[in-house]
Short mmCIF file of C-alpha atoms and ligand atoms in Angstrom, two decimals:
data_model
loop_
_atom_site.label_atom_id
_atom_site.label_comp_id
_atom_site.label_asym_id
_atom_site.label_seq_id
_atom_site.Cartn_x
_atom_site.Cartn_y
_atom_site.Cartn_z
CA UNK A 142 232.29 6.84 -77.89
CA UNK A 143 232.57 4.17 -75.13
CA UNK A 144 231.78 1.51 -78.21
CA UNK A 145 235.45 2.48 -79.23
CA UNK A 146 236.71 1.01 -75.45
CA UNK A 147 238.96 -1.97 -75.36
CA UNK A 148 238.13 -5.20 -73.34
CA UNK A 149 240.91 -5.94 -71.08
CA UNK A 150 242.69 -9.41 -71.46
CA UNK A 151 243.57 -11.51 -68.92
CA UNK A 152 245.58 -14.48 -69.04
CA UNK A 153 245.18 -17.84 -66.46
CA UNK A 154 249.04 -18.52 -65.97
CA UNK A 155 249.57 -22.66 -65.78
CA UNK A 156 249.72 -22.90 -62.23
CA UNK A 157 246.82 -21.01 -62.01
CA UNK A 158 244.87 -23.06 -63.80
CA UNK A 159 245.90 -26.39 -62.53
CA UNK A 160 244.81 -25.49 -59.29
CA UNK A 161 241.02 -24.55 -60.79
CA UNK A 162 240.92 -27.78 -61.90
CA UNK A 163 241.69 -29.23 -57.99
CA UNK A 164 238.01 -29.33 -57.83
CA UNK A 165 236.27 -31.55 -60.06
CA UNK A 166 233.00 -32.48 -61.27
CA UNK A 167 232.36 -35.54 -62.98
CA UNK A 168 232.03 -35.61 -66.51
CA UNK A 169 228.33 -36.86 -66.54
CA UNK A 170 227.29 -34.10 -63.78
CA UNK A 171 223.92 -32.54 -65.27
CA UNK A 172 223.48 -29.46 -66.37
CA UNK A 173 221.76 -28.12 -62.99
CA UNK A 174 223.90 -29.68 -60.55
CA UNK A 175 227.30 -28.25 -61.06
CA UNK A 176 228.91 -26.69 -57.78
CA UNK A 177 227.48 -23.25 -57.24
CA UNK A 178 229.83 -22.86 -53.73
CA UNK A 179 232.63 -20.36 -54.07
CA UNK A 180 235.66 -21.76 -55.48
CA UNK A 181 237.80 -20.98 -52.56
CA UNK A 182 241.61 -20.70 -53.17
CA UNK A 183 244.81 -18.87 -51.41
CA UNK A 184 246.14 -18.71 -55.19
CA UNK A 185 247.50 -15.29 -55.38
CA UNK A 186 247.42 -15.45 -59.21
CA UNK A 187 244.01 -16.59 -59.21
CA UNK A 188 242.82 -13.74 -56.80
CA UNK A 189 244.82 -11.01 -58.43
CA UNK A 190 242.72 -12.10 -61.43
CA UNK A 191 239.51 -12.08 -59.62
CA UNK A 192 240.14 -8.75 -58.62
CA UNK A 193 240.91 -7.18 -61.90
CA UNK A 194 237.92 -8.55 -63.34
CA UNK A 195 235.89 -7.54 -61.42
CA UNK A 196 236.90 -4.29 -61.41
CA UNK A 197 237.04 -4.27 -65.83
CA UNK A 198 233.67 -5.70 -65.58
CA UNK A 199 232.21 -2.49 -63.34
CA UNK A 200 234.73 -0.39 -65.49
CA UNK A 201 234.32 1.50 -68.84
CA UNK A 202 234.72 -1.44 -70.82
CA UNK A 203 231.58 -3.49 -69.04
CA UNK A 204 233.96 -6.79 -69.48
CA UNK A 205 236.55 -8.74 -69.61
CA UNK A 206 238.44 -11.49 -72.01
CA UNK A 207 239.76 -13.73 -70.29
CA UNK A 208 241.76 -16.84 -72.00
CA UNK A 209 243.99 -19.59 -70.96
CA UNK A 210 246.34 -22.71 -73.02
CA UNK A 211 243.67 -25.16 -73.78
CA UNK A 212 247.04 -27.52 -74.70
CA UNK A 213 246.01 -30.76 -73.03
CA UNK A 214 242.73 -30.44 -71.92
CA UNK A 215 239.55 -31.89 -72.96
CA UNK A 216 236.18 -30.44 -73.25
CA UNK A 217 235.37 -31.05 -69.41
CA UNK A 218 238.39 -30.23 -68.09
CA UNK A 219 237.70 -26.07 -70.10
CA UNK A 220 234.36 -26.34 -68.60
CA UNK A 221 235.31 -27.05 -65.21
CA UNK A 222 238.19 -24.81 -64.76
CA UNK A 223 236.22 -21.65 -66.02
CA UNK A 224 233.28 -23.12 -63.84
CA UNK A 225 235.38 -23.13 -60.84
CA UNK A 226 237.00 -19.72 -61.79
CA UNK A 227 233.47 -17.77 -62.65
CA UNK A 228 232.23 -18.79 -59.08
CA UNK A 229 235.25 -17.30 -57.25
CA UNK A 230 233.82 -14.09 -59.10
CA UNK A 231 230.13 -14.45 -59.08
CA UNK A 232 227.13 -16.81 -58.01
CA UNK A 233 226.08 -18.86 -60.77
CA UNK A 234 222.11 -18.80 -61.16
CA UNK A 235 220.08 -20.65 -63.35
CA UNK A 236 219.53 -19.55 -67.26
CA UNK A 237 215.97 -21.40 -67.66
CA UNK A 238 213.13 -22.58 -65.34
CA UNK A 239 214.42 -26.47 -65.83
CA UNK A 240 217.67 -25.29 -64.07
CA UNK A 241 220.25 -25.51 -65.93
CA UNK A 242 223.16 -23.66 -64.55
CA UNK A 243 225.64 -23.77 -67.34
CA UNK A 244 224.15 -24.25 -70.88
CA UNK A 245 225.62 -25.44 -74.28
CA UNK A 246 225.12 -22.51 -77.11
CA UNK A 247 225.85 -24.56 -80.10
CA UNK A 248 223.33 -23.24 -82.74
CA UNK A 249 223.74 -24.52 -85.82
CA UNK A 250 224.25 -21.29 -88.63
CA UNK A 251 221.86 -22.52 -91.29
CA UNK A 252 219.49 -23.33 -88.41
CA UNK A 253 219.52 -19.83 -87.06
CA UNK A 254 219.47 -18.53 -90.48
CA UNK A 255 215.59 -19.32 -90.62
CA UNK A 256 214.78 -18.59 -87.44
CA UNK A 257 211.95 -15.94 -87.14
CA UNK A 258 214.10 -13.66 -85.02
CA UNK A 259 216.79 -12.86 -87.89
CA UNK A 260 214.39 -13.12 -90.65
CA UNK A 261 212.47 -10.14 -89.02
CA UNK A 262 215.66 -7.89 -88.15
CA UNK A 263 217.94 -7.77 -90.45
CA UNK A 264 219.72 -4.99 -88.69
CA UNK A 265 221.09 -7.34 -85.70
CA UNK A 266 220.42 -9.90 -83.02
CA UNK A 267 221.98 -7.77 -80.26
CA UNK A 268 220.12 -8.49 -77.16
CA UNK A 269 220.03 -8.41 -73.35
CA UNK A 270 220.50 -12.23 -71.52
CA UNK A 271 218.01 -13.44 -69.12
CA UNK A 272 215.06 -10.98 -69.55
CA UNK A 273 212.93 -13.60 -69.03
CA UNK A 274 213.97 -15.13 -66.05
CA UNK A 275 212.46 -13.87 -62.74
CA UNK A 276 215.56 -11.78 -62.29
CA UNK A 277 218.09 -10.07 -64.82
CA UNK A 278 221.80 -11.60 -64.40
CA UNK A 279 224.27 -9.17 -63.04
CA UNK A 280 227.02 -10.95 -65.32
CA UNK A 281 227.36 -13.21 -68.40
CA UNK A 282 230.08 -15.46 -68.92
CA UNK A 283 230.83 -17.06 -72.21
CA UNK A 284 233.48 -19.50 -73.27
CA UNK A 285 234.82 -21.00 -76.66
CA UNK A 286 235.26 -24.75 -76.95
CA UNK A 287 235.81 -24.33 -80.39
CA UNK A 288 235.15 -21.49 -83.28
CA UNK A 289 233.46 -21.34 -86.52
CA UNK A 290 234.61 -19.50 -89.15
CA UNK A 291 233.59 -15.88 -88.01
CA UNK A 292 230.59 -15.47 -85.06
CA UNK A 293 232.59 -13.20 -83.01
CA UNK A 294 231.24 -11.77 -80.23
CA UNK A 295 230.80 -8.21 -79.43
CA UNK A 296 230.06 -5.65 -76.45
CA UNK A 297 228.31 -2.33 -76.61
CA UNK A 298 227.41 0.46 -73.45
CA UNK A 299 223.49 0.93 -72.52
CA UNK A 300 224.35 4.77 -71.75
CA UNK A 301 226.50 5.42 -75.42
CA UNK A 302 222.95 3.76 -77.07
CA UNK A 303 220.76 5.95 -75.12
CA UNK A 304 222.88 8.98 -75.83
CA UNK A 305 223.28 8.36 -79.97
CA UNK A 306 219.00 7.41 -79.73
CA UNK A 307 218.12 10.48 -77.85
CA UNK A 308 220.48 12.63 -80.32
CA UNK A 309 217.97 11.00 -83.06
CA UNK A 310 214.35 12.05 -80.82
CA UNK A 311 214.24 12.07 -77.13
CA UNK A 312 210.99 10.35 -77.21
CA UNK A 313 212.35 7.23 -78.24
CA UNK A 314 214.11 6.83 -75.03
CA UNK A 315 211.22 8.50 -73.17
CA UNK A 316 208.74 5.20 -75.21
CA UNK A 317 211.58 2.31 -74.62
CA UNK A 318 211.51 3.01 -70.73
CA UNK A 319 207.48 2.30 -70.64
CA UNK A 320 206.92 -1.27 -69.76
CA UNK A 321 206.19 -3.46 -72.29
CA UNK A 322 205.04 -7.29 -72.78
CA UNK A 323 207.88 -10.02 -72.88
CA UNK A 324 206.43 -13.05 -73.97
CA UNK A 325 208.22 -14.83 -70.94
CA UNK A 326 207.88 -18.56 -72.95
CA UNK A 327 207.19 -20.03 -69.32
CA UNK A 328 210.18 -19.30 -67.74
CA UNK A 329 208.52 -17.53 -64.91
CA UNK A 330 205.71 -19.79 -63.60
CA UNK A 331 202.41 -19.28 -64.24
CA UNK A 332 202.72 -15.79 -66.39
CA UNK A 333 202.74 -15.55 -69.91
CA UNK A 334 203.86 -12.16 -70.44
CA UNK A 335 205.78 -10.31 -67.81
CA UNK A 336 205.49 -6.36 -67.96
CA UNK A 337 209.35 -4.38 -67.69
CA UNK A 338 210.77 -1.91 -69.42
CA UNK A 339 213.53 -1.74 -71.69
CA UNK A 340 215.59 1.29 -70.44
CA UNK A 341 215.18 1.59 -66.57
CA UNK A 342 217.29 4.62 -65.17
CA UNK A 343 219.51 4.03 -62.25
CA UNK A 344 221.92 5.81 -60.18
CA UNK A 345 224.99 5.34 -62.86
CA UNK A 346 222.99 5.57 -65.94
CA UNK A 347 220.39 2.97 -68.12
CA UNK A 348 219.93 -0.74 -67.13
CA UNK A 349 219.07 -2.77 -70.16
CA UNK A 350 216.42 -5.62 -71.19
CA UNK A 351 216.36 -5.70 -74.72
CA UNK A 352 215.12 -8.98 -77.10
CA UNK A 353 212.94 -7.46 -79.59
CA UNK A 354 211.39 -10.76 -80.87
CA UNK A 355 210.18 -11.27 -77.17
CA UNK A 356 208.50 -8.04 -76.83
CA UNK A 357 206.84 -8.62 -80.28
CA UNK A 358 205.62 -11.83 -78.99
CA UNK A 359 204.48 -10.57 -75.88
CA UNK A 360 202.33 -8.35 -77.54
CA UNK A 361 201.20 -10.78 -80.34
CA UNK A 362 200.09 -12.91 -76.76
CA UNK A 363 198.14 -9.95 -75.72
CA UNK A 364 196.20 -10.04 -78.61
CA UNK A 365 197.31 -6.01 -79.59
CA UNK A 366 199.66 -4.77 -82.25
CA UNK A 367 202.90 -3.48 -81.52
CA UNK A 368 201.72 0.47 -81.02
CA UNK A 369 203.66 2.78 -83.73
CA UNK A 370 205.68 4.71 -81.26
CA UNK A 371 207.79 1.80 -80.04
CA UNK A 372 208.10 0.21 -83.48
CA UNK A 373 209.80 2.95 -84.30
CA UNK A 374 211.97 3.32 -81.23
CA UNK A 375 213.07 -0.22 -81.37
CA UNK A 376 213.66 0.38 -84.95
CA UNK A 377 215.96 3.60 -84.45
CA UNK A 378 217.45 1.88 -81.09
CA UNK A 379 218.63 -1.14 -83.90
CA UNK A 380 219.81 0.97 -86.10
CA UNK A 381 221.68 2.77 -83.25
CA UNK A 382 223.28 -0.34 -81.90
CA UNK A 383 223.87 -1.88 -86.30
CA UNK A 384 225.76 1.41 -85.91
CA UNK A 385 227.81 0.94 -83.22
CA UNK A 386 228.63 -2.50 -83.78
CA UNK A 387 230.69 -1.75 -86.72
CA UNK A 388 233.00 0.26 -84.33
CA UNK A 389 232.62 -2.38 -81.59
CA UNK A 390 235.45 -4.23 -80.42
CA UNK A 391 234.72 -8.11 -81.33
CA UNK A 392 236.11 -11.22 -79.51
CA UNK A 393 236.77 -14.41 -81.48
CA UNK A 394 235.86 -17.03 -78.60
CA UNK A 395 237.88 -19.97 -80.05
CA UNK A 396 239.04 -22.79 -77.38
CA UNK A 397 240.10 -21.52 -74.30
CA UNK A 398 238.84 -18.09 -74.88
CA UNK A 399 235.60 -16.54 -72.58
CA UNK A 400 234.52 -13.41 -71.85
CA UNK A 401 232.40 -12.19 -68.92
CA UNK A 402 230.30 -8.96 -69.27
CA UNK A 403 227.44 -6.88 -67.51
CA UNK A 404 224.75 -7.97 -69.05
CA UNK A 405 222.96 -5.21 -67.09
CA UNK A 406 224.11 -2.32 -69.01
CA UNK A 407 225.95 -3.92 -72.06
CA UNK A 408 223.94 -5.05 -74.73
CA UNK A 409 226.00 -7.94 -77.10
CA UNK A 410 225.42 -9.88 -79.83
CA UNK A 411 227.66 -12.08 -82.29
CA UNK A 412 228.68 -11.64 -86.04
CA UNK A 413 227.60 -14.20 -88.65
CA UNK A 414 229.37 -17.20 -88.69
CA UNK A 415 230.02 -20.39 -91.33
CA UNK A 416 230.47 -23.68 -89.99
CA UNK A 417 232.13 -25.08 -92.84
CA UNK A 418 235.84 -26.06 -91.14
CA UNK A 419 234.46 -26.35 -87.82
CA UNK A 420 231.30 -25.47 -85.54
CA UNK A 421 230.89 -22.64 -82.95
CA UNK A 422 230.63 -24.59 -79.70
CA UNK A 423 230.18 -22.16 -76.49
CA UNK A 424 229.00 -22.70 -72.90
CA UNK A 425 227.30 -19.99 -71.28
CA UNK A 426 227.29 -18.73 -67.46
CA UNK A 427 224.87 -16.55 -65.96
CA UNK A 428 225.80 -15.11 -62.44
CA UNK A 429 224.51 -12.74 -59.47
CA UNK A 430 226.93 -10.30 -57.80
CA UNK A 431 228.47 -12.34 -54.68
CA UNK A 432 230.42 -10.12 -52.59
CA UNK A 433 230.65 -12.50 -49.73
CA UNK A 434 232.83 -14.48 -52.41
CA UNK A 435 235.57 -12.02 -51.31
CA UNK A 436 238.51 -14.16 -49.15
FE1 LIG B 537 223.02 -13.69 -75.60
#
């Protein structure tokens, strides 16, 4: 099964990563004004890396860990050097309609405990980034400033899903790639519920858009009850995915550790965590597919 694939590592050498951080941002920069320009750089280490990321990202695994010595760096100087690295790769874009182009994911465990999202699926919060933004990121980029205890983060393939849910009834798939309501929360102005499906086919296999709680919202919005036939497709299609996450490769993303994935055909999620010895503090990256980034 491709749930059983490895993510490649990759390591930032020292020299590599002093020159990412040869272009700075200031520490109080906001949230939707980093740099989005390439970071440009005749580092050979630096585009060797590129390169192989890239290609583990289109690959069988659908992404890449990538880590490097946090030893003597503060929380901005982590932020900036991945920042500078993920555009050499991709075009940042923002993750909400107020713009903010890298984004702190520091929930709290007991808060997330409650929320309505885990209290109605027990079986797993995996999930698709971006669905509701006007268009789905090609990548998503994830890095540890520091770890809780547990909350790692795993990867699984759209087309392994699809495979395992058809092998349970074909007419799941054929009822999760109708369209169907995403309560869009007004990230896309002036629309309250934007209309996609969850499994689109393309010419490699499935693209995913997957956050259950949004599509029951959308159609609590609507006014109509989630119809039978999907309920129980997004029920077998979690119960798929619960499946394959116990085989699925997990990533601890403690300081200095990210990994990039594509979010179009890998759907990912996170383990519980405690926050007892310390808290799970992440920034988060979305990005478009930038080929003109090439040197
Ligand atoms: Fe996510």
């Amino acid at each position: 099964m491709a749930t059983d694939v490895t993510i490649p590592e990759f390591t930032i050498p020292s020299s590599a990563a002093s020159a990412l951080l040869t272009r700075g941002t200031a520490a109080d920069t906001p949230l939707d004004s980093w740099p989005t320009e390439a970071f440009r750089t005749a580092n050979t280490e630096i585009l060797a890396l590129r390169d192989d990321i890239l290609a583990a990202i289109r690959g069988d695994a659908g992404g890449a860990v990538v880590r490097v010595d946090p030893e003597g760096l503060d929380d901005h100087q982590v932020s900036t050097l991945y920042w500078n690295f993920f555009t050499a790769l991709f075009r940042p874009v923002p993750q909400y309609s107020s713009g903010e182009l890298i984004y702190p994911v520091e929930v709290k465990a007991g808060a997330e405990e409650t929320s309505h999202y885990s209290s109605s699926n027990k079986a797993g919060n995996y999930h698709t980034d971006g669905t509701l933004l006007p268009q789905l990121p090609d990548v998503a980029f994830l890095f540890g400033l520091s770890a809780a205890t547990g909350g790692e983060t795993l990867l699984m393939d759209v087309d392994s899903l699809v495979r395992q849910l058809a092998g349970l009834d074909p007419a799941h798939v054929t009822e999760l790639s109708r369209p169907v309501p995403f309560d869009v929360k007004n990230q896309t102005e002036g629309i309250r519920v934007k209309r996609q499906p969850v499994l689109t086919r393309t010419a490699d296999g499935y693209e995913l858009r997957y956050v259950r709680m949004y599509i029951e919202q959308g159609f609590a919005a609507e006014g109509t009850p989630v119809p039978p036939e999907l309920l129980a497709a997004m029920d077998a299609f979690d119960k798929v995915s619960a499946s394959a996450a116990e085989h699925a490769e997990s990533v601890l993303l403690e300081r200095g550790v990210g990994l990039l994935w594509d979010n179009r055909r890998m759907l990912h999620g996170r383990h519980p965590f405690q926050e007892t010895t310390s808290s799970r503090r992440l920034r988060r990256v979305y990005g478009v597919a930038a080929d003109e980034r090439a040197q």
